[in-house]
Short mmCIF file of C-alpha atoms and ligand atoms in Angstrom, two decimals:
data_model
loop_
_atom_site.label_atom_id
_atom_site.label_comp_id
_atom_site.label_asym_id
_atom_site.label_seq_id
_atom_site.Cartn_x
_atom_site.Cartn_y
_atom_site.Cartn_z
CA UNK A 1 -3.17 -18.53 23.07
CA UNK A 2 -6.11 -16.48 21.87
CA UNK A 3 -6.03 -15.57 18.20
CA UNK A 4 -4.61 -12.07 17.98
CA UNK A 5 -6.17 -11.22 14.62
CA UNK A 6 -9.63 -9.87 15.32
CA UNK A 7 -12.14 -8.96 12.59
CA UNK A 8 -14.94 -6.44 13.01
CA UNK A 9 -18.40 -7.98 12.92
CA UNK A 10 -19.02 -6.58 9.44
CA UNK A 11 -15.76 -7.94 8.00
CA UNK A 12 -16.27 -11.33 9.64
CA UNK A 13 -19.78 -11.66 8.20
CA UNK A 14 -18.62 -10.56 4.73
CA UNK A 15 -15.76 -13.07 4.69
CA UNK A 16 -18.01 -15.85 5.90
CA UNK A 17 -20.57 -15.03 3.22
CA UNK A 18 -17.96 -14.93 0.44
CA UNK A 19 -18.59 -11.22 -0.15
CA UNK A 20 -15.80 -9.04 -1.57
CA UNK A 21 -13.56 -7.41 1.06
CA UNK A 22 -10.72 -4.92 0.49
CA UNK A 23 -7.93 -4.44 3.06
CA UNK A 24 -6.50 -0.94 3.59
CA UNK A 25 -3.23 -0.14 5.35
CA UNK A 26 -2.81 2.34 8.19
CA UNK A 27 0.79 3.58 7.89
CA UNK A 28 -0.40 5.79 5.06
CA UNK A 29 -2.72 7.38 7.69
CA UNK A 30 -0.18 7.73 10.52
CA UNK A 31 3.08 8.31 8.62
CA UNK A 32 2.20 8.80 4.95
CA UNK A 33 0.01 11.92 4.95
CA UNK A 34 -0.44 15.00 7.14
CA UNK A 35 -3.51 15.82 9.25
CA UNK A 36 -6.32 16.35 8.31
CA UNK A 37 -5.92 14.94 4.79
CA UNK A 38 -4.91 11.58 6.29
CA UNK A 39 -8.24 11.23 8.12
CA UNK A 40 -10.29 12.51 5.18
CA UNK A 41 -8.53 10.13 2.79
CA UNK A 42 -8.89 7.11 5.06
CA UNK A 43 -12.64 7.70 5.27
CA UNK A 44 -12.94 8.46 1.55
CA UNK A 45 -11.24 5.14 0.71
CA UNK A 46 -13.73 3.21 2.81
CA UNK A 47 -16.59 5.04 1.11
CA UNK A 48 -15.26 4.27 -2.38
CA UNK A 49 -14.86 0.59 -1.56
CA UNK A 50 -18.47 0.49 -0.35
CA UNK A 51 -19.76 2.34 -3.42
CA UNK A 52 -18.13 -0.37 -5.53
CA UNK A 53 -19.98 -3.07 -3.61
CA UNK A 54 -17.19 -4.34 -1.35
CA UNK A 55 -16.52 -4.13 2.40
CA UNK A 56 -13.49 -2.08 3.54
CA UNK A 57 -11.14 -3.48 6.19
CA UNK A 58 -8.64 -0.94 7.44
CA UNK A 59 -6.03 -2.74 9.56
CA UNK A 60 -4.09 -1.55 12.63
CA UNK A 61 -2.79 -2.70 16.01
CA UNK A 62 -5.08 -1.66 18.85
CA UNK A 63 -4.98 -2.62 22.52
CA UNK A 64 -2.93 -5.77 22.01
CA UNK A 65 -4.71 -7.18 18.97
CA UNK A 66 -4.48 -6.88 15.19
CA UNK A 67 -7.80 -5.30 14.31
CA UNK A 68 -9.18 -5.94 10.81
CA UNK A 69 -11.95 -3.43 10.12
CA UNK A 70 -11.89 -0.17 12.09
CA UNK A 71 -14.58 2.26 13.25
CA UNK A 72 -14.32 5.95 12.30
CA UNK A 73 -13.25 6.70 15.89
CA UNK A 74 -10.44 4.14 15.63
CA UNK A 75 -9.28 5.63 12.33
CA UNK A 76 -9.24 9.03 13.99
CA UNK A 77 -6.99 7.70 16.78
CA UNK A 78 -4.46 6.70 14.11
CA UNK A 79 -4.77 9.99 12.23
CA UNK A 80 -4.76 12.54 15.05
CA UNK A 81 -1.53 14.57 15.17
CA UNK A 82 -1.23 14.15 18.96
CA UNK A 83 -1.41 10.33 18.78
CA UNK A 84 1.72 8.31 19.24
CA UNK A 85 1.56 5.61 16.61
CA UNK A 86 4.27 3.02 15.93
CA UNK A 87 4.94 2.23 12.27
CA UNK A 88 4.65 -1.57 12.23
CA UNK A 89 6.41 -3.72 9.74
CA UNK A 90 6.65 -7.46 10.43
CA UNK A 91 9.48 -7.23 12.93
CA UNK A 92 7.47 -4.79 15.09
CA UNK A 93 4.18 -6.72 15.37
CA UNK A 94 4.86 -8.90 18.43
CA UNK A 95 6.47 -6.16 20.49
CA UNK A 96 3.74 -3.60 19.77
CA UNK A 97 1.07 -6.22 20.60
CA UNK A 98 2.80 -7.10 23.87
CA UNK A 99 2.97 -3.41 24.85
CA UNK A 100 -0.64 -2.84 23.76
CA UNK A 101 0.59 0.24 21.90
CA UNK A 102 -1.16 1.87 18.96
CA UNK A 103 0.40 0.54 15.76
CA UNK A 104 -0.10 1.37 12.10
CA UNK A 105 0.63 -1.46 9.68
CA UNK A 106 2.83 -0.96 6.64
CA UNK A 107 2.13 -2.85 3.44
CA UNK A 108 4.11 -5.78 4.91
CA UNK A 109 2.18 -5.75 8.20
CA UNK A 110 -1.15 -5.32 6.43
CA UNK A 111 -0.39 -8.18 4.02
CA UNK A 112 0.34 -10.48 6.94
CA UNK A 113 -2.93 -9.58 8.68
CA UNK A 114 -5.05 -9.63 5.51
CA UNK A 115 -3.76 -13.06 4.52
CA UNK A 116 -4.34 -14.29 8.08
CA UNK A 117 -7.93 -13.07 7.98
CA UNK A 118 -8.54 -14.54 4.50
CA UNK A 119 -8.75 -11.25 2.58
CA UNK A 120 -7.52 -11.44 -1.03
CA UNK A 121 -7.47 -7.76 -2.08
CA UNK A 122 -5.60 -4.80 -0.66
CA UNK A 123 -5.38 -1.20 -1.90
CA UNK A 124 -2.55 1.16 -1.04
CA UNK A 125 -0.80 4.15 -2.61
CA UNK A 126 2.70 2.91 -3.28
CA UNK A 127 4.54 -0.10 -1.93
CA UNK A 128 7.97 0.00 -0.35
CA UNK A 129 10.85 -1.35 -2.41
CA UNK A 130 14.59 -1.29 -2.93
CA UNK A 131 15.88 2.10 -1.83
CA UNK A 132 18.30 4.02 -4.01
CA UNK A 133 21.76 2.85 -3.00
CA UNK A 134 20.13 -0.33 -1.68
CA UNK A 135 22.88 -2.45 -3.24
CA UNK A 136 25.16 -0.91 -0.58
CA UNK A 137 22.83 -0.18 2.35
CA UNK A 138 20.69 -3.33 1.88
CA UNK A 139 17.66 -1.12 2.56
CA UNK A 140 14.98 -3.23 0.93
CA UNK A 141 11.46 -2.88 2.30
CA UNK A 142 9.98 -5.90 4.09
CA UNK A 143 6.97 -5.23 1.82
CA UNK A 144 8.70 -7.17 -0.96
CA UNK A 145 9.41 -10.50 0.80
CA UNK A 146 6.02 -10.36 2.54
CA UNK A 147 4.35 -9.97 -0.86
CA UNK A 148 6.09 -13.22 -1.78
CA UNK A 149 4.41 -15.05 1.12
CA UNK A 150 0.88 -13.60 1.23
CA UNK A 151 -1.77 -14.73 -1.22
CA UNK A 152 -3.15 -11.22 -1.65
CA UNK A 153 -3.44 -8.94 -4.68
CA UNK A 154 -2.05 -5.48 -3.87
CA UNK A 155 -3.24 -2.60 -6.00
CA UNK A 156 -0.64 0.17 -6.02
CA UNK A 157 0.31 3.06 -8.31
CA UNK A 158 3.70 1.40 -8.72
CA UNK A 159 6.37 2.74 -6.39
CA UNK A 160 7.70 6.22 -5.72
CA UNK A 161 10.81 7.44 -7.46
CA UNK A 162 12.36 7.89 -3.98
CA UNK A 163 13.11 4.20 -4.66
CA UNK A 164 15.22 2.36 -7.21
CA UNK A 165 12.48 1.12 -9.51
CA UNK A 166 14.52 -1.17 -11.79
CA UNK A 167 16.02 -2.98 -8.78
CA UNK A 168 12.61 -3.16 -7.10
CA UNK A 169 11.25 -4.94 -10.19
CA UNK A 170 14.27 -7.26 -10.34
CA UNK A 171 13.74 -8.19 -6.72
CA UNK A 172 10.04 -8.92 -7.29
CA UNK A 173 11.01 -11.14 -10.20
CA UNK A 174 13.46 -13.04 -8.00
CA UNK A 175 10.72 -13.53 -5.42
CA UNK A 176 8.31 -14.85 -8.04
CA UNK A 177 5.75 -12.08 -7.55
CA UNK A 178 3.74 -11.38 -10.71
CA UNK A 179 3.61 -7.67 -11.55
CA UNK A 180 0.55 -6.89 -13.64
CA UNK A 181 0.17 -3.59 -15.48
CA UNK A 182 -3.45 -2.49 -15.25
CA UNK A 183 -4.29 -1.14 -18.70
CA UNK A 184 -0.61 -0.29 -19.13
CA UNK A 185 2.60 -1.88 -20.42
CA UNK A 186 4.76 0.19 -18.09
CA UNK A 187 5.38 0.10 -14.37
CA UNK A 188 3.98 3.40 -13.07
CA UNK A 189 6.15 5.66 -10.89
CA UNK A 190 3.47 6.68 -8.39
CA UNK A 191 3.01 10.39 -9.28
CA UNK A 192 3.70 9.75 -12.92
CA UNK A 193 2.13 7.18 -15.20
CA UNK A 194 5.40 6.09 -16.69
CA UNK A 195 8.79 5.00 -15.38
CA UNK A 196 10.37 3.68 -18.56
CA UNK A 197 10.29 0.20 -16.96
CA UNK A 198 8.16 -2.39 -18.75
CA UNK A 199 5.90 -4.79 -16.85
CA UNK A 200 5.92 -8.44 -17.89
CA UNK A 201 2.12 -8.74 -18.08
CA UNK A 202 -0.85 -6.54 -18.74
CA UNK A 203 -4.59 -6.89 -18.15
CA UNK A 204 -7.40 -4.66 -19.37
CA UNK A 205 -10.37 -6.54 -17.96
CA UNK A 206 -11.28 -7.17 -14.31
CA UNK A 207 -12.87 -10.46 -15.21
CA UNK A 208 -9.75 -11.86 -16.88
CA UNK A 209 -7.41 -10.64 -14.16
CA UNK A 210 -9.67 -12.17 -11.49
CA UNK A 211 -9.42 -15.50 -13.36
CA UNK A 212 -5.63 -15.28 -13.45
CA UNK A 213 -5.63 -14.70 -9.68
CA UNK A 214 -7.84 -17.74 -9.14
CA UNK A 215 -5.34 -19.82 -11.13
CA UNK A 216 -2.34 -18.36 -9.27
CA UNK A 217 -3.77 -19.41 -5.90
CA UNK A 218 -5.24 -22.71 -7.01
CA UNK A 219 -1.86 -23.95 -8.29
CA UNK A 220 -1.19 -23.10 -5.39
CA UNK A 221 1.54 -20.49 -5.50
CA UNK A 222 2.34 -18.82 -2.17
CA UNK A 223 2.99 -15.39 -3.69
CA UNK A 224 0.77 -12.36 -3.81
CA UNK A 225 0.34 -10.33 -6.98
CA UNK A 226 1.22 -6.69 -7.52
CA UNK A 227 -1.33 -4.85 -9.65
CA UNK A 228 0.26 -1.65 -10.93
CA UNK A 229 -2.43 0.95 -11.53
CA UNK A 230 -1.24 4.28 -12.97
CA UNK A 231 -2.59 7.57 -11.63
CA UNK A 232 -5.39 8.81 -13.96
CA UNK A 233 -4.10 11.30 -16.53
CA UNK A 234 -6.38 14.04 -15.22
CA UNK A 235 -4.59 13.99 -11.84
CA UNK A 236 -1.03 13.45 -13.00
CA UNK A 237 1.03 16.37 -11.66
CA UNK A 238 3.81 18.06 -13.58
CA UNK A 239 6.84 15.78 -13.26
CA UNK A 240 9.59 18.36 -12.92
CA UNK A 241 8.78 19.99 -9.51
CA UNK A 242 8.24 16.57 -7.94
CA UNK A 243 11.46 15.23 -9.38
CA UNK A 244 13.33 18.24 -8.01
CA UNK A 245 11.71 17.80 -4.59
CA UNK A 246 12.64 14.09 -4.62
CA UNK A 247 16.29 14.80 -5.41
CA UNK A 248 16.50 17.38 -2.64
CA UNK A 249 14.74 15.13 -0.09
CA UNK A 250 17.18 12.30 -0.91
CA UNK A 251 20.16 14.64 -0.47
CA UNK A 252 18.82 15.88 2.88
CA UNK A 253 18.26 12.34 4.14
CA UNK A 254 21.87 11.52 3.33
CA UNK A 255 23.19 14.69 4.97
CA UNK A 256 21.13 14.11 8.11
CA UNK A 257 22.01 10.40 8.19
CA UNK A 258 18.38 9.28 8.18
CA UNK A 259 18.01 5.54 7.64
CA UNK A 260 16.02 2.49 8.70
CA UNK A 261 12.30 2.80 9.34
CA UNK A 262 12.52 6.61 9.52
CA UNK A 263 13.71 6.98 5.94
CA UNK A 264 10.47 6.43 4.00
CA UNK A 265 8.31 8.72 6.23
CA UNK A 266 11.03 11.40 6.07
CA UNK A 267 11.20 11.28 2.28
CA UNK A 268 7.40 11.26 1.91
CA UNK A 269 6.92 14.32 4.08
CA UNK A 270 9.87 16.26 2.61
CA UNK A 271 8.71 15.65 -0.97
CA UNK A 272 5.28 16.87 0.04
CA UNK A 273 6.62 20.05 1.70
CA UNK A 274 9.14 20.79 -1.04
CA UNK A 275 6.61 20.35 -3.83
CA UNK A 276 4.23 22.77 -2.12
CA UNK A 277 1.52 20.17 -1.58
CA UNK A 278 1.46 19.25 -5.27
CA UNK A 279 2.37 15.68 -4.38
CA UNK A 280 -0.30 15.38 -1.67
CA UNK A 281 -3.31 16.05 -3.89
CA UNK A 282 -1.99 13.57 -6.45
CA UNK A 283 -1.35 11.04 -3.68
CA UNK A 284 -4.98 11.29 -2.52
CA UNK A 285 -6.32 10.83 -6.05
CA UNK A 286 -4.17 7.83 -6.89
CA UNK A 287 -4.94 5.96 -3.71
CA UNK A 288 -8.67 6.54 -4.29
CA UNK A 289 -8.22 5.18 -7.79
CA UNK A 290 -6.51 2.10 -6.33
CA UNK A 291 -9.30 1.51 -3.81
CA UNK A 292 -11.83 1.59 -6.65
CA UNK A 293 -9.92 -0.94 -8.73
CA UNK A 294 -9.28 -3.23 -5.76
CA UNK A 295 -13.01 -3.27 -4.97
CA UNK A 296 -13.91 -4.01 -8.60
CA UNK A 297 -11.39 -6.83 -8.74
CA UNK A 298 -12.66 -8.23 -5.45
CA UNK A 299 -16.17 -8.28 -6.89
CA UNK A 300 -15.07 -9.90 -10.15
CA UNK A 301 -13.15 -12.51 -8.11
CA UNK A 302 -16.16 -13.23 -5.89
CA UNK A 303 -18.35 -14.10 -8.89
CA UNK A 304 -15.71 -15.85 -11.03
N1 PSU B 1 5.11 4.66 -0.07
C1 PSU B 1 4.21 5.66 -0.23
N2 PSU B 1 3.40 5.98 0.81
C2 PSU B 1 3.45 5.33 2.01
C3 PSU B 1 4.40 4.25 2.15
C4 PSU B 1 5.20 3.97 1.08
O1 PSU B 1 4.14 6.24 -1.30
O2 PSU B 1 2.69 5.68 2.94
C5 PSU B 1 4.44 3.48 3.43
C6 PSU B 1 3.71 2.14 3.28
O3 PSU B 1 3.06 1.83 4.50
C7 PSU B 1 4.85 1.15 3.03
C8 PSU B 1 5.91 1.74 3.91
O4 PSU B 1 4.54 -0.17 3.37
O5 PSU B 1 5.80 3.14 3.74
C9 PSU B 1 7.29 1.23 3.54
O6 PSU B 1 8.20 1.59 4.53
P1 PSU B 1 9.68 0.97 4.49
O7 PSU B 1 10.30 1.57 3.26
O8 PSU B 1 10.30 1.46 5.76
O9 PSU B 1 9.53 -0.51 4.42
MN1 MN B 2 13.88 0.09 5.02
#
């Protein structure tokens, strides 16, 4: 069977030449942000990665293949409000490929494709995790186990407080995934820099973190690494309105019996509406910040 992971010419050449490449997910485009900010952000992330001297590789399912590295027109297909895009975690990949449908990859789906293509760095906003009440519902994102089997460093602003952060960290520990605080001792809570949860390890220098990643994968350990990068202080929104919006969104999801793959997109869009867009501008800034760090780490790794 033909290999279903297909790299753009630019990404293929960069990987072959040992140049730094940064993977970017597409569910944040299709299900994580509204139009037109989703399109603008997706393009801004690619630009930031390039400015930092790396090659961006946004990943999605197109016409029966997993495409690594998209054109602006392909990104627009994922972003356009009239497009029908399937949110693709691992369990959805084969079916969406068989149907040749348009699919956006979650962190789990993107990790699988990035590792398959040989990409070591991946920037996103926030990863999925253990949902609140997850000890009962067993709603634990496939992002966590896939992080345990993909040798990729994921730069994220921690995880949103729509999730149960202490249990998410416990689960990552069980899976053997290192969680590294980037210039912080605390796991960030996406919109806010602090969650009250400590991280086990901290790095302040790209060069030293890149060396630790080299060691991780030369041991070799099968796990990826979660780099927790707090939102810059200048963009940190006021915590209270977002907290209130989060509580209300969670209550509405319960009332309306929303669960499964619909839950995260529902919570993301309700928090955004209920906070009057406050969360969206912060979301854009933190994901840009993550793309910058991922590109810098990819560069440090390439020369280490
Ligand atoms: N968290 C965010 N923004 C997002 C997501 C999570 O702050 O866009 C998306 C990511 O694509 C992540 C997915 O992989 O939601 C997790 O979905 P689930 O909880 O259904 O696994
Ligand atoms: Mn889930």
